[in-house]
Each structure stands twice: as C-alpha cells, then as structure tokens.
PDB file of C-alpha atoms in Angstrom:
ATOM      1  CA  MET A   1       0.246 -11.427 -37.191  1.00 41.00           C
ATOM      2  CA  LYS A   2       3.776 -10.588 -36.017  1.00 36.00           C
ATOM      3  CA  THR A   3       2.671  -7.067 -35.019  1.00 37.00           C
ATOM      4  CA  LEU A   4      -0.252  -8.473 -33.039  1.00 37.00           C
ATOM      5  CA  LEU A   5       2.062 -10.806 -31.123  1.00 36.00           C
ATOM      6  CA  VAL A   6       4.405  -7.948 -30.234  1.00 35.00           C
ATOM      7  CA  VAL A   7       1.543  -5.740 -28.986  1.00 36.00           C
ATOM      8  CA  THR A   8       0.080  -8.612 -26.979  1.00 33.00           C
ATOM      9  CA  ALA A   9       3.421  -9.355 -25.357  1.00 37.00           C
ATOM     10  CA  LEU A  10       3.819  -5.692 -24.431  1.00 36.00           C
ATOM     11  CA  ALA A  11       0.359  -5.568 -22.864  1.00 38.00           C
ATOM     12  CA  LEU A  12       1.042  -8.669 -20.808  1.00 36.00           C
ATOM     13  CA  SER A  13       4.333  -7.261 -19.578  1.00 39.00           C
ATOM     14  CA  LEU A  14       2.663  -4.051 -18.417  1.00 40.00           C
ATOM     15  CA  ALA A  15      -0.144  -5.923 -16.703  1.00 43.00           C
ATOM     16  CA  GLN A  16       2.068  -8.417 -14.874  1.00 48.00           C
ATOM     17  CA  PRO A  17       5.658  -7.230 -14.349  1.00 48.00           C
ATOM     18  CA  THR A  18       8.413  -9.794 -14.012  1.00 47.00           C
ATOM     19  CA  ALA A  19      12.038  -9.543 -13.121  1.00 44.00           C
ATOM     20  CA  HIS A  20      12.995 -10.159 -16.755  1.00 48.00           C
ATOM     21  CA  ALA A  21      10.505  -7.837 -18.490  1.00 49.00           C
ATOM     22  CA  ALA A  22      12.250  -5.738 -21.130  1.00 56.00           C
ATOM     23  CA  VAL A  23       9.695  -2.919 -21.270  1.00 89.00           C
ATOM     24  CA  PRO A  24       9.174  -0.234 -18.630  1.00 93.00           C
ATOM     25  CA  TYR A  25       6.452  -0.920 -16.102  1.00 96.00           C
ATOM     26  CA  CYS A  26       4.455   1.965 -14.620  1.00 97.00           C
ATOM     27  CA  TYR A  27       1.977   1.683 -11.791  1.00 98.00           C
ATOM     28  CA  GLU A  28      -1.231   3.610 -12.451  1.00 97.00           C
ATOM     29  CA  GLU A  29      -4.755   3.279 -11.163  1.00 97.00           C
ATOM     30  CA  PRO A  30      -8.081   4.646 -12.469  1.00 98.00           C
ATOM     31  CA  HIS A  31      -9.439   7.481 -10.355  1.00 98.00           C
ATOM     32  CA  ASP A  32     -11.398  10.677 -10.928  1.00 98.00           C
ATOM     33  CA  PRO A  33     -11.243  12.998  -7.895  1.00 98.00           C
ATOM     34  CA  ARG A  34     -13.370  15.589  -9.693  1.00 98.00           C
ATOM     35  CA  ALA A  35     -16.383  13.357 -10.303  1.00 98.00           C
ATOM     36  CA  ASP A  36     -19.513  14.906  -8.839  1.00 98.00           C
ATOM     37  CA  ILE A  37     -20.631  13.347  -5.560  1.00 98.00           C
ATOM     38  CA  SER A  38     -22.592  16.322  -4.239  1.00 98.00           C
ATOM     39  CA  ASP A  39     -25.810  14.292  -4.447  1.00 98.00           C
ATOM     40  CA  LEU A  40     -24.259  11.650  -2.196  1.00 98.00           C
ATOM     41  CA  LYS A  41     -23.320  14.274   0.368  1.00 98.00           C
ATOM     42  CA  ALA A  42     -26.820  15.763   0.256  1.00 98.00           C
ATOM     43  CA  GLY A  43     -28.487  12.377   0.666  1.00 98.00           C
ATOM     44  CA  PHE A  44     -26.105  10.862   3.212  1.00 98.00           C
ATOM     45  CA  THR A  45     -27.625   9.229   6.287  1.00 98.00           C
ATOM     46  CA  SER A  46     -26.382   6.797   8.879  1.00 97.00           C
ATOM     47  CA  ALA A  47     -28.552   4.162   7.237  1.00 97.00           C
ATOM     48  CA  ASN A  48     -27.241   4.405   3.661  1.00 98.00           C
ATOM     49  CA  TRP A  49     -23.499   4.653   4.372  1.00 98.00           C
ATOM     50  CA  MET A  50     -22.519   1.424   2.578  1.00 98.00           C
ATOM     51  CA  ARG A  51     -24.439   2.325  -0.558  1.00 98.00           C
ATOM     52  CA  THR A  52     -22.911   5.798  -0.378  1.00 98.00           C
ATOM     53  CA  LEU A  53     -19.427   4.338   0.063  1.00 98.00           C
ATOM     54  CA  GLN A  54     -19.733   2.069  -2.957  1.00 98.00           C
ATOM     55  CA  THR A  55     -21.240   4.747  -5.203  1.00 98.00           C
ATOM     56  CA  MET A  56     -18.738   7.382  -4.085  1.00 98.00           C
ATOM     57  CA  TYR A  57     -15.835   5.161  -5.063  1.00 98.00           C
ATOM     58  CA  GLN A  58     -17.553   3.897  -8.204  1.00 98.00           C
ATOM     59  CA  ARG A  59     -17.329   7.473  -9.441  1.00 98.00           C
ATOM     60  CA  ARG A  60     -13.962   8.461  -7.996  1.00 98.00           C
ATOM     61  CA  TRP A  61     -11.857   5.349  -7.287  1.00 98.00           C
ATOM     62  CA  PRO A  62     -13.148   2.027  -8.676  1.00 98.00           C
ATOM     63  CA  SER A  63     -10.674  -0.003  -6.619  1.00 98.00           C
ATOM     64  CA  GLY A  64     -12.348   1.280  -3.466  1.00 98.00           C
ATOM     65  CA  GLU A  65     -15.745   0.261  -4.781  1.00 98.00           C
ATOM     66  CA  ALA A  66     -14.480  -3.227  -5.590  1.00 98.00           C
ATOM     67  CA  LEU A  67     -12.930  -3.651  -2.136  1.00 98.00           C
ATOM     68  CA  ALA A  68     -16.075  -2.388  -0.431  1.00 98.00           C
ATOM     69  CA  LYS A  69     -18.159  -4.901  -2.356  1.00 98.00           C
ATOM     70  CA  ALA A  70     -15.743  -7.724  -1.612  1.00 98.00           C
ATOM     71  CA  GLN A  71     -15.908  -6.881   2.108  1.00 98.00           C
ATOM     72  CA  ALA A  72     -19.533  -5.715   2.246  1.00 97.00           C
ATOM     73  CA  ARG A  73     -20.572  -8.435   4.702  1.00 96.00           C
ATOM     74  CA  ASP A  74     -17.712  -7.905   7.118  1.00 97.00           C
ATOM     75  CA  PRO A  75     -19.245  -6.943  10.500  1.00 96.00           C
ATOM     76  CA  TYR A  76     -16.236  -4.848  11.511  1.00 97.00           C
ATOM     77  CA  TRP A  77     -17.036  -1.943   9.179  1.00 97.00           C
ATOM     78  CA  ASN A  78     -19.149  -0.394  11.925  1.00 95.00           C
ATOM     79  CA  GLN A  79     -16.079  -0.010  14.130  1.00 96.00           C
ATOM     80  CA  PHE A  80     -14.272   2.073  11.526  1.00 98.00           C
ATOM     81  CA  VAL A  81     -16.900   4.168   9.714  1.00 98.00           C
ATOM     82  CA  ARG A  82     -18.182   7.483  11.054  1.00 98.00           C
ATOM     83  CA  LYS A  83     -21.833   8.101  10.262  1.00 97.00           C
ATOM     84  CA  ASP A  84     -22.533  11.427  11.966  1.00 96.00           C
ATOM     85  CA  SER A  85     -21.851  13.537   8.862  1.00 98.00           C
ATOM     86  CA  PHE A  86     -20.633  13.145   5.313  1.00 98.00           C
ATOM     87  CA  GLU A  87     -17.415  14.986   6.196  1.00 98.00           C
ATOM     88  CA  GLY A  88     -16.772  12.641   9.109  1.00 98.00           C
ATOM     89  CA  PHE A  89     -17.622   9.701   6.874  1.00 98.00           C
ATOM     90  CA  ALA A  90     -15.112  10.791   4.202  1.00 98.00           C
ATOM     91  CA  GLU A  91     -12.411  11.352   6.804  1.00 98.00           C
ATOM     92  CA  SER A  92     -12.971   7.919   8.363  1.00 98.00           C
ATOM     93  CA  MET A  93     -12.298   6.187   5.055  1.00 98.00           C
ATOM     94  CA  MET A  94      -8.546   6.198   5.690  1.00 98.00           C
ATOM     95  CA  VAL A  95      -8.949   3.922   8.677  1.00 98.00           C
ATOM     96  CA  ALA A  96     -11.943   2.002   7.306  1.00 98.00           C
ATOM     97  CA  ILE A  97     -10.341   1.084   3.976  1.00 98.00           C
ATOM     98  CA  HIS A  98      -6.983   0.441   5.662  1.00 98.00           C
ATOM     99  CA  GLU A  99      -8.543  -2.006   8.110  1.00 98.00           C
ATOM    100  CA  GLU A 100     -10.775  -3.705   5.548  1.00 98.00           C
ATOM    101  CA  THR A 101      -7.689  -4.254   3.419  1.00 98.00           C
ATOM    102  CA  HIS A 102      -6.194  -6.096   6.386  1.00 98.00           C
ATOM    103  CA  MET A 103      -9.404  -8.108   6.663  1.00 98.00           C
ATOM    104  CA  TRP A 104      -9.187  -9.145   3.007  1.00 98.00           C
ATOM    105  CA  ASP A 105      -5.426  -9.717   2.908  1.00 98.00           C
ATOM    106  CA  LEU A 106      -5.170 -11.661   6.155  1.00 98.00           C
ATOM    107  CA  ASP A 107      -8.249 -13.825   5.758  1.00 98.00           C
ATOM    108  CA  GLY A 108      -7.274 -17.402   6.581  1.00 98.00           C
ATOM    109  CA  SER A 109      -8.364 -18.549   3.132  1.00 98.00           C
ATOM    110  CA  ARG A 110      -5.661 -16.326   1.584  1.00 98.00           C
ATOM    111  CA  THR A 111      -2.869 -15.873   4.111  1.00 98.00           C
ATOM    112  CA  ARG A 112      -0.934 -18.347   6.200  1.00 98.00           C
ATOM    113  CA  TRP A 113       1.033 -16.155   8.589  1.00 98.00           C
ATOM    114  CA  ASP A 114       4.772 -16.071   7.803  1.00 98.00           C
ATOM    115  CA  VAL A 115       4.312 -18.730   5.084  1.00 98.00           C
ATOM    116  CA  HIS A 116       2.457 -16.939   2.304  1.00 98.00           C
ATOM    117  CA  THR A 117       0.480 -13.722   2.070  1.00 98.00           C
ATOM    118  CA  ALA A 118      -2.087 -11.936  -0.080  1.00 98.00           C
ATOM    119  CA  ALA A 119      -2.485  -8.283  -1.053  1.00 98.00           C
ATOM    120  CA  TRP A 120      -5.460  -6.373  -2.468  1.00 98.00           C
ATOM    121  CA  ILE A 121      -3.745  -4.094  -4.971  1.00 98.00           C
ATOM    122  CA  ASP A 122      -6.566  -2.671  -7.074  1.00 97.00           C
ATOM    123  CA  ALA A 123      -9.877  -3.614  -8.656  1.00 97.00           C
ATOM    124  CA  THR A 124      -8.252  -5.756 -11.330  1.00 96.00           C
ATOM    125  CA  ARG A 125      -5.264  -7.188  -9.494  1.00 97.00           C
ATOM    126  CA  GLN A 126      -4.756  -8.998  -6.219  1.00 98.00           C
ATOM    127  CA  ALA A 127      -1.587 -10.796  -5.235  1.00 98.00           C
ATOM    128  CA  THR A 128      -2.235 -14.232  -3.752  1.00 98.00           C
ATOM    129  CA  THR A 129      -0.125 -17.024  -2.271  1.00 98.00           C
ATOM    130  CA  VAL A 130       3.013 -14.884  -2.209  1.00 98.00           C
ATOM    131  CA  PRO A 131       5.764 -16.944  -0.471  1.00 98.00           C
ATOM    132  CA  LEU A 132       7.415 -15.377   2.581  1.00 98.00           C
ATOM    133  CA  HIS A 133       9.686 -18.075   4.050  1.00 98.00           C
ATOM    134  CA  GLY A 134       9.331 -16.627   7.533  1.00 98.00           C
ATOM    135  CA  GLY A 135      12.037 -14.027   7.973  1.00 98.00           C
ATOM    136  CA  PHE A 136      13.504 -12.198  10.948  1.00 98.00           C
ATOM    137  CA  PRO A 137      11.980  -9.710  13.436  1.00 98.00           C
ATOM    138  CA  ARG A 138      11.401  -6.348  11.821  1.00 98.00           C
ATOM    139  CA  LYS A 139      12.884  -4.608  14.869  1.00 98.00           C
ATOM    140  CA  GLU A 140      16.286  -5.471  13.376  1.00 98.00           C
ATOM    141  CA  ILE A 141      15.919  -2.534  10.982  1.00 98.00           C
ATOM    142  CA  LEU A 142      15.941   0.025  13.825  1.00 98.00           C
ATOM    143  CA  PRO A 143      19.728   0.693  13.728  1.00 98.00           C
ATOM    144  CA  LEU A 144      19.352   1.836  10.098  1.00 98.00           C
ATOM    145  CA  ILE A 145      16.903   4.603  11.033  1.00 98.00           C
ATOM    146  CA  LYS A 146      19.095   7.601  11.848  1.00 96.00           C
ATOM    147  CA  ASP A 147      16.381  10.269  12.186  1.00 98.00           C
ATOM    148  CA  ARG A 148      13.142  10.764  14.110  1.00 97.00           C
ATOM    149  CA  LEU A 149      10.913  11.355  11.097  1.00 98.00           C
ATOM    150  CA  SER A 150       8.965   8.143  11.656  1.00 98.00           C
ATOM    151  CA  ASP A 151       9.461   7.995  15.412  1.00 98.00           C
ATOM    152  CA  SER A 152       5.817   7.593  16.416  1.00 97.00           C
ATOM    153  CA  MET A 153       5.327   4.667  14.040  1.00 98.00           C
ATOM    154  CA  ASP A 154       8.717   3.203  14.957  1.00 98.00           C
ATOM    155  CA  GLY A 155       7.501   3.034  18.531  1.00 98.00           C
ATOM    156  CA  ILE A 156       4.414   1.074  17.522  1.00 98.00           C
ATOM    157  CA  TYR A 157       5.806  -1.279  14.889  1.00 98.00           C
ATOM    158  CA  LEU A 158       9.496  -1.675  15.728  1.00 98.00           C
ATOM    159  CA  ARG A 159      10.075  -0.960  19.403  1.00 98.00           C
ATOM    160  CA  ASP A 160       6.911  -2.580  20.750  1.00 98.00           C
ATOM    161  CA  ARG A 161       7.665  -5.927  22.373  1.00 97.00           C
ATOM    162  CA  GLN A 162       5.105  -7.843  20.287  1.00 98.00           C
ATOM    163  CA  GLN A 163       4.979  -5.826  17.071  1.00 98.00           C
ATOM    164  CA  GLY A 164       8.743  -5.650  16.817  1.00 98.00           C
ATOM    165  CA  GLU A 165       8.884  -9.430  16.511  1.00 98.00           C
ATOM    166  CA  TYR A 166       6.716  -9.495  13.385  1.00 98.00           C
ATOM    167  CA  LYS A 167       8.586 -10.566  10.270  1.00 98.00           C
ATOM    168  CA  LEU A 168       8.173  -9.803   6.569  1.00 98.00           C
ATOM    169  CA  GLN A 169       4.487 -10.685   6.848  1.00 98.00           C
ATOM    170  CA  GLY A 170       3.915  -7.711   9.122  1.00 98.00           C
ATOM    171  CA  VAL A 171       5.963  -5.336   6.976  1.00 98.00           C
ATOM    172  CA  LEU A 172       4.069  -6.180   3.798  1.00 98.00           C
ATOM    173  CA  ALA A 173       0.644  -6.197   5.448  1.00 98.00           C
ATOM    174  CA  GLU A 174       1.019  -2.703   6.904  1.00 98.00           C
ATOM    175  CA  LEU A 175       2.376  -1.290   3.663  1.00 98.00           C
ATOM    176  CA  ASN A 176      -0.488  -2.701   1.626  1.00 98.00           C
ATOM    177  CA  ALA A 177      -3.116  -1.347   4.001  1.00 98.00           C
ATOM    178  CA  GLY A 178      -1.421   2.043   3.928  1.00 98.00           C
ATOM    179  CA  LEU A 179      -1.555   1.974   0.138  1.00 98.00           C
ATOM    180  CA  THR A 180      -5.329   1.673   0.168  1.00 98.00           C
ATOM    181  CA  GLY A 181      -5.947   4.065   3.039  1.00 98.00           C
ATOM    182  CA  LEU A 182      -4.076   6.849   1.218  1.00 98.00           C
ATOM    183  CA  PRO A 183      -6.065   6.872  -2.054  1.00 98.00           C
ATOM    184  CA  ALA A 184      -9.273   6.329  -0.085  1.00 98.00           C
ATOM    185  CA  VAL A 185      -8.956   9.850   1.325  1.00 98.00           C
ATOM    186  CA  THR A 186      -6.980  11.455  -1.500  1.00 98.00           C
ATOM    187  CA  VAL A 187      -9.956  11.171  -3.857  1.00 98.00           C
ATOM    188  CA  VAL A 188     -12.347  12.800  -1.352  1.00 98.00           C
ATOM    189  CA  GLN A 189      -9.934  15.273   0.219  1.00 98.00           C
ATOM    190  CA  GLU A 190     -12.167  18.320  -0.265  1.00 98.00           C
ATOM    191  CA  TYR A 191     -14.654  16.909   2.236  1.00 98.00           C
ATOM    192  CA  ILE A 192     -12.082  16.198   4.954  1.00 97.00           C
ATOM    193  CA  LYS A 193     -12.203  18.898   7.619  1.00 95.00           C
ATOM    194  CA  GLY A 194     -10.670  17.161  10.654  1.00 95.00           C
ATOM    195  CA  VAL A 195      -7.409  15.399  11.516  1.00 96.00           C
ATOM    196  CA  GLY A 196      -8.487  11.771  11.206  1.00 96.00           C
ATOM    197  CA  ALA A 197      -6.609  11.311   7.931  1.00 98.00           C
ATOM    198  CA  SER A 198      -3.719  13.642   8.687  1.00 97.00           C
ATOM    199  CA  ASN A 199      -1.035  10.940   8.654  1.00 98.00           C
ATOM    200  CA  ALA A 200      -2.133   9.054   5.528  1.00 98.00           C
ATOM    201  CA  ARG A 201       0.939  10.057   3.508  1.00 98.00           C
ATOM    202  CA  ASP A 202       3.280   9.423   6.451  1.00 98.00           C
ATOM    203  CA  ILE A 203       1.921   5.881   6.837  1.00 98.00           C
ATOM    204  CA  ALA A 204       2.631   5.030   3.198  1.00 98.00           C
ATOM    205  CA  ALA A 205       6.111   6.580   3.187  1.00 98.00           C
ATOM    206  CA  THR A 206       7.097   5.002   6.498  1.00 98.00           C
ATOM    207  CA  ASN A 207       5.943   1.512   5.627  1.00 98.00           C
ATOM    208  CA  LEU A 208       7.869   1.691   2.363  1.00 98.00           C
ATOM    209  CA  ARG A 209      10.887   2.740   4.462  1.00 98.00           C
ATOM    210  CA  TYR A 210      10.432  -0.389   6.568  1.00 99.00           C
ATOM    211  CA  LEU A 211      10.291  -2.635   3.499  1.00 99.00           C
ATOM    212  CA  LEU A 212      13.438  -1.182   1.936  1.00 98.00           C
ATOM    213  CA  LEU A 213      15.367  -1.411   5.193  1.00 99.00           C
ATOM    214  CA  TYR A 214      14.109  -4.950   5.736  1.00 99.00           C
ATOM    215  CA  LEU A 215      15.547  -5.928   2.363  1.00 99.00           C
ATOM    216  CA  ARG A 216      18.878  -4.338   3.273  1.00 99.00           C
ATOM    217  CA  VAL A 217      19.072  -6.225   6.554  1.00 99.00           C
ATOM    218  CA  ALA A 218      18.095  -9.447   4.782  1.00 99.00           C
ATOM    219  CA  ARG A 219      20.892  -9.015   2.241  1.00 98.00           C
ATOM    220  CA  ASP A 220      23.545  -7.943   4.740  1.00 98.00           C
ATOM    221  CA  ARG A 221      22.754 -10.054   7.811  1.00 98.00           C
ATOM    222  CA  HIS A 222      20.608 -12.971   6.634  1.00 98.00           C
ATOM    223  CA  PRO A 223      22.105 -14.129   3.314  1.00 98.00           C
ATOM    224  CA  ASP A 224      20.328 -17.493   3.340  1.00 98.00           C
ATOM    225  CA  TYR A 225      16.968 -15.791   3.772  1.00 98.00           C
ATOM    226  CA  TRP A 226      17.854 -13.194   1.136  1.00 98.00           C
ATOM    227  CA  ALA A 227      18.624 -15.978  -1.327  1.00 98.00           C
ATOM    228  CA  LYS A 228      15.276 -17.659  -0.629  1.00 98.00           C
ATOM    229  CA  ILE A 229      13.092 -14.600  -1.086  1.00 98.00           C
ATOM    230  CA  LYS A 230      15.098 -13.327  -4.058  1.00 98.00           C
ATOM    231  CA  ASN A 231      14.233 -16.603  -5.763  1.00 98.00           C
ATOM    232  CA  GLU A 232      10.469 -15.966  -5.482  1.00 98.00           C
ATOM    233  CA  PRO A 233       9.095 -14.203  -8.603  1.00 98.00           C
ATOM    234  CA  LYS A 234       5.724 -13.408  -7.018  1.00 98.00           C
ATOM    235  CA  LEU A 235       7.408 -11.719  -4.077  1.00 98.00           C
ATOM    236  CA  ARG A 236       9.764  -9.760  -6.320  1.00 98.00           C
ATOM    237  CA  ASP A 237       6.793  -8.575  -8.384  1.00 98.00           C
ATOM    238  CA  LEU A 238       4.855  -7.554  -5.279  1.00 98.00           C
ATOM    239  CA  VAL A 239       7.797  -5.574  -3.871  1.00 98.00           C
ATOM    240  CA  LEU A 240       8.281  -3.765  -7.184  1.00 98.00           C
ATOM    241  CA  THR A 241       4.597  -2.968  -7.521  1.00 98.00           C
ATOM    242  CA  GLN A 242       4.363  -1.650  -3.970  1.00 98.00           C
ATOM    243  CA  PHE A 243       7.368   0.612  -4.451  1.00 98.00           C
ATOM    244  CA  LEU A 244       5.957   2.129  -7.647  1.00 98.00           C
ATOM    245  CA  ARG A 245       2.457   2.257  -6.181  1.00 98.00           C
ATOM    246  CA  THR A 246       3.712   4.225  -3.186  1.00 98.00           C
ATOM    247  CA  ALA A 247       5.365   6.724  -5.503  1.00 98.00           C
ATOM    248  CA  TYR A 248       2.165   7.033  -7.529  1.00 98.00           C
ATOM    249  CA  TRP A 249      -0.139   7.811  -4.606  1.00 98.00           C
ATOM    250  CA  LEU A 250       2.345  10.012  -2.760  1.00 98.00           C
ATOM    251  CA  GLU A 251       2.539  12.149  -5.892  1.00 98.00           C
ATOM    252  CA  LYS A 252      -1.243  12.298  -6.276  1.00 98.00           C
ATOM    253  CA  SER A 253      -1.689  13.253  -2.625  1.00 98.00           C
ATOM    254  CA  ALA A 254       1.207  15.726  -2.451  1.00 98.00           C
ATOM    255  CA  PRO A 255      -0.985  18.834  -2.970  1.00 98.00           C
ATOM    256  CA  TYR A 256      -2.844  17.968   0.233  1.00 97.00           C
ATOM    257  CA  THR A 257       0.131  17.828   2.600  1.00 96.00           C
ATOM    258  CA  GLY A 258      -1.102  19.159   5.922  1.00 95.00           C
ATOM    259  CA  LYS A 259      -4.531  17.639   5.471  1.00 97.00           C
ATOM    260  CA  LEU A 260      -3.373  14.146   4.493  1.00 98.00           C
ATOM    261  CA  GLY A 261       0.156  14.090   5.881  1.00 97.00           C
ATOM    262  CA  SER A 262       2.961  16.013   7.488  1.00 97.00           C
ATOM    263  CA  VAL A 263       6.054  17.455   5.828  1.00 96.00           C
ATOM    264  CA  ASN A 264       7.887  14.441   7.248  1.00 97.00           C
ATOM    265  CA  ALA A 265       6.280  12.240   4.605  1.00 98.00           C
ATOM    266  CA  ASP A 266       8.305  13.939   1.879  1.00 97.00           C
ATOM    267  CA  LYS A 267      11.463  13.818   3.995  1.00 98.00           C
ATOM    268  CA  ILE A 268      11.010  10.077   4.555  1.00 98.00           C
ATOM    269  CA  THR A 269      10.384   9.649   0.843  1.00 98.00           C
ATOM    270  CA  ALA A 270      13.622  11.468   0.023  1.00 97.00           C
ATOM    271  CA  ALA A 271      15.444   9.088   2.370  1.00 98.00           C
ATOM    272  CA  ASN A 272      13.735   6.136   0.690  1.00 98.00           C
ATOM    273  CA  TYR A 273      15.390   7.177  -2.569  1.00 97.00           C
ATOM    274  CA  ALA A 274      18.869   7.156  -1.078  1.00 97.00           C
ATOM    275  CA  PRO A 275      21.296   5.227  -3.328  1.00 98.00           C
ATOM    276  CA  GLU A 276      21.632   2.336  -0.887  1.00 98.00           C
ATOM    277  CA  ASN A 277      17.867   1.830  -0.832  1.00 98.00           C
ATOM    278  CA  ILE A 278      17.419   1.970  -4.591  1.00 98.00           C
ATOM    279  CA  ALA A 279      20.378  -0.370  -4.987  1.00 98.00           C
ATOM    280  CA  VAL A 280      18.840  -3.074  -2.793  1.00 98.00           C
ATOM    281  CA  LEU A 281      15.462  -2.670  -4.487  1.00 98.00           C
ATOM    282  CA  GLU A 282      17.020  -3.080  -7.921  1.00 98.00           C
ATOM    283  CA  ALA A 283      19.106  -6.027  -6.762  1.00 98.00           C
ATOM    284  CA  PHE A 284      16.043  -7.729  -5.343  1.00 98.00           C
ATOM    285  CA  THR A 285      13.594  -7.080  -8.196  1.00 98.00           C
ATOM    286  CA  GLY A 286      16.021  -7.183 -11.105  1.00 97.00           C
ATOM    287  CA  ARG A 287      14.548  -3.932 -12.436  1.00 97.00           C
ATOM    288  CA  LYS A 288      15.997  -0.432 -12.786  1.00 97.00           C
ATOM    289  CA  ILE A 289      13.961   2.333 -11.184  1.00 97.00           C
ATOM    290  CA  SER A 290      13.286   5.439 -13.247  1.00 96.00           C
ATOM    291  CA  THR A 291      14.930   8.594 -11.927  1.00 87.00           C
ATOM    292  CA  THR A 292      12.476  10.857 -13.755  1.00 91.00           C
ATOM    293  CA  GLN A 293       9.092   9.149 -13.434  1.00 96.00           C
ATOM    294  CA  LYS A 294       9.011   7.632  -9.984  1.00 96.00           C
ATOM    295  CA  ASN A 295       6.027   5.338 -10.552  1.00 98.00           C
ATOM    296  CA  CYS A 296       7.903   3.576 -13.374  1.00 98.00           C
ATOM    297  CA  THR A 297      10.832   1.321 -14.043  1.00 98.00           C
ATOM    298  CA  ALA A 298      13.455   2.474 -16.490  1.00 95.00           C
TER     299      ALA A 298
END
C-alpha cells in the first residue's frame, strides 16, 4: 500500500507541476511524425479538408486532432486554411492552428481580458482561469532587447501603438498560440514546400523571450505586481510549462531550420538561457531548470 501511494504521488506531480514538487517535471507530448498519411494526401479535396485535418493529426499529433474537434464549428477556419493542394494545406496549418488556439483561449467563456486567461496546452491539459492581475504594457521590455534578432516581431508586438500597450494577457496569448502553430507544422514538415511556415520556430523563441523579459521587468520595476503574480500557483505552473514546452518543440523542430524557422531562432533561444533569464524564471516558479535536458526541471 505504501508503494502504491508513492507511485501515485509521483504520477500526480508529473501530471500537474507545482512550485513545491520534489520530483523533476518534464514536458512531453505524444506525436508520431512518421505515421503514414499518404492516403490522406492522395484523397485530399477542398471539400474534405476538416476530416483530413482531424485524421492527419489523429495519426501524427493527437493534440492537434483534439483542438480541431473542439473548434470544428468555428467559422473562421476558412480564413486560415489553404485548400488548393495538400502541400498548401499542410503549410497553412501553422497559421490555422495558431489562430484557432487564440479562438479557444480567448473565448469569453474562458478568458476575461487582463483578469484571467486560458491556454490550450495539449489534448489532455488545458489551463483555465489563470489569474493575471492586469500588469503593465509589454513595450516596457524593449530596453532589455539589445539585438535585432526579433526585430520584425518587436515592431508588431512591442513598438506598435496599440499592441505595445497589451499586458501579460497579450504576452501569454501569443506564446501559447506559437506553441501550437510550431508542432502543427513540425509533424508534417515533409509536405511543406513554400515559406508560409518559415518563421514557426522564431515565433516560439521570440514569444518566450517576451515572457522572460516581462518577468524581469515585473520584478525590477513593478514589485507590487511581481508579488501578486508570484503568489498565483496556476500562473507559476503555466509559466513553467510554457518554458519547458518551448524547449521541447524547438528541439523537435531543430532539424527543419530553414523550412520552419531562421537561424535567429536558435540565437534567440541561446539568449533566453542567459543566467539573468533563468534566474528570474526560477525565482518566479520556485523550480530549478535542468542544464542538460532543457524540457525538464532539475
């Protein structure tokens, strides 16, 4: 009986990390990029794209199938999905899954802007009612960016008059969408022939950069806000999971740099692991980050 209790406690800790968990936590996600989908390519038409999408991910990335089913009735799919060829369809999944993640996360039944948020993580786990306590404009992180590696995205999300005013809500929402758009194309990379997914890795790396820098500015310039968010276990767990999840999918997609991202993605990632960034992450989450297995805590 004692052994059973120990094993059960370990399983629960791995499934739902907390700031006080004693065992290492690793982010992993079922996927099989080698599963045969040649029949789906051969039978693809503009009329069966949703069935193709669900079956394709059922075989290769079950989280994508689950999200597609959850959002199957959303009328906006048609704005994001290419239907002219299977290759174009596969390539468009970065944007389509990214945007449908926004649709799920930001639905008014789940998210109250700047108050609490939601995040579709994978087929078995979704974060809901994660407290945000407002925050400060994300443009405040700009002075901490000393290079031009993320310059195009900085212009959109930080320097833009409207986007730059978004707070932690905006930072987390873009990161989560980037963390579904990346696996969506990683698992079908052999069918991607164009450039429509060519910044998938950059998006994930850059949005993680924004989150880490946001935490640093919160700690250094907004101590009252830092104290509030540091006292929210669900937010700490989400931040930890997203950090490890980014590492996981950047590693899985690394062989396809050029097709799914530029060399800047790895340079941004190296900067994300600077001591000052890891220090603020560990201070916020209460967990040590592994230096050998990047998708795990130590």
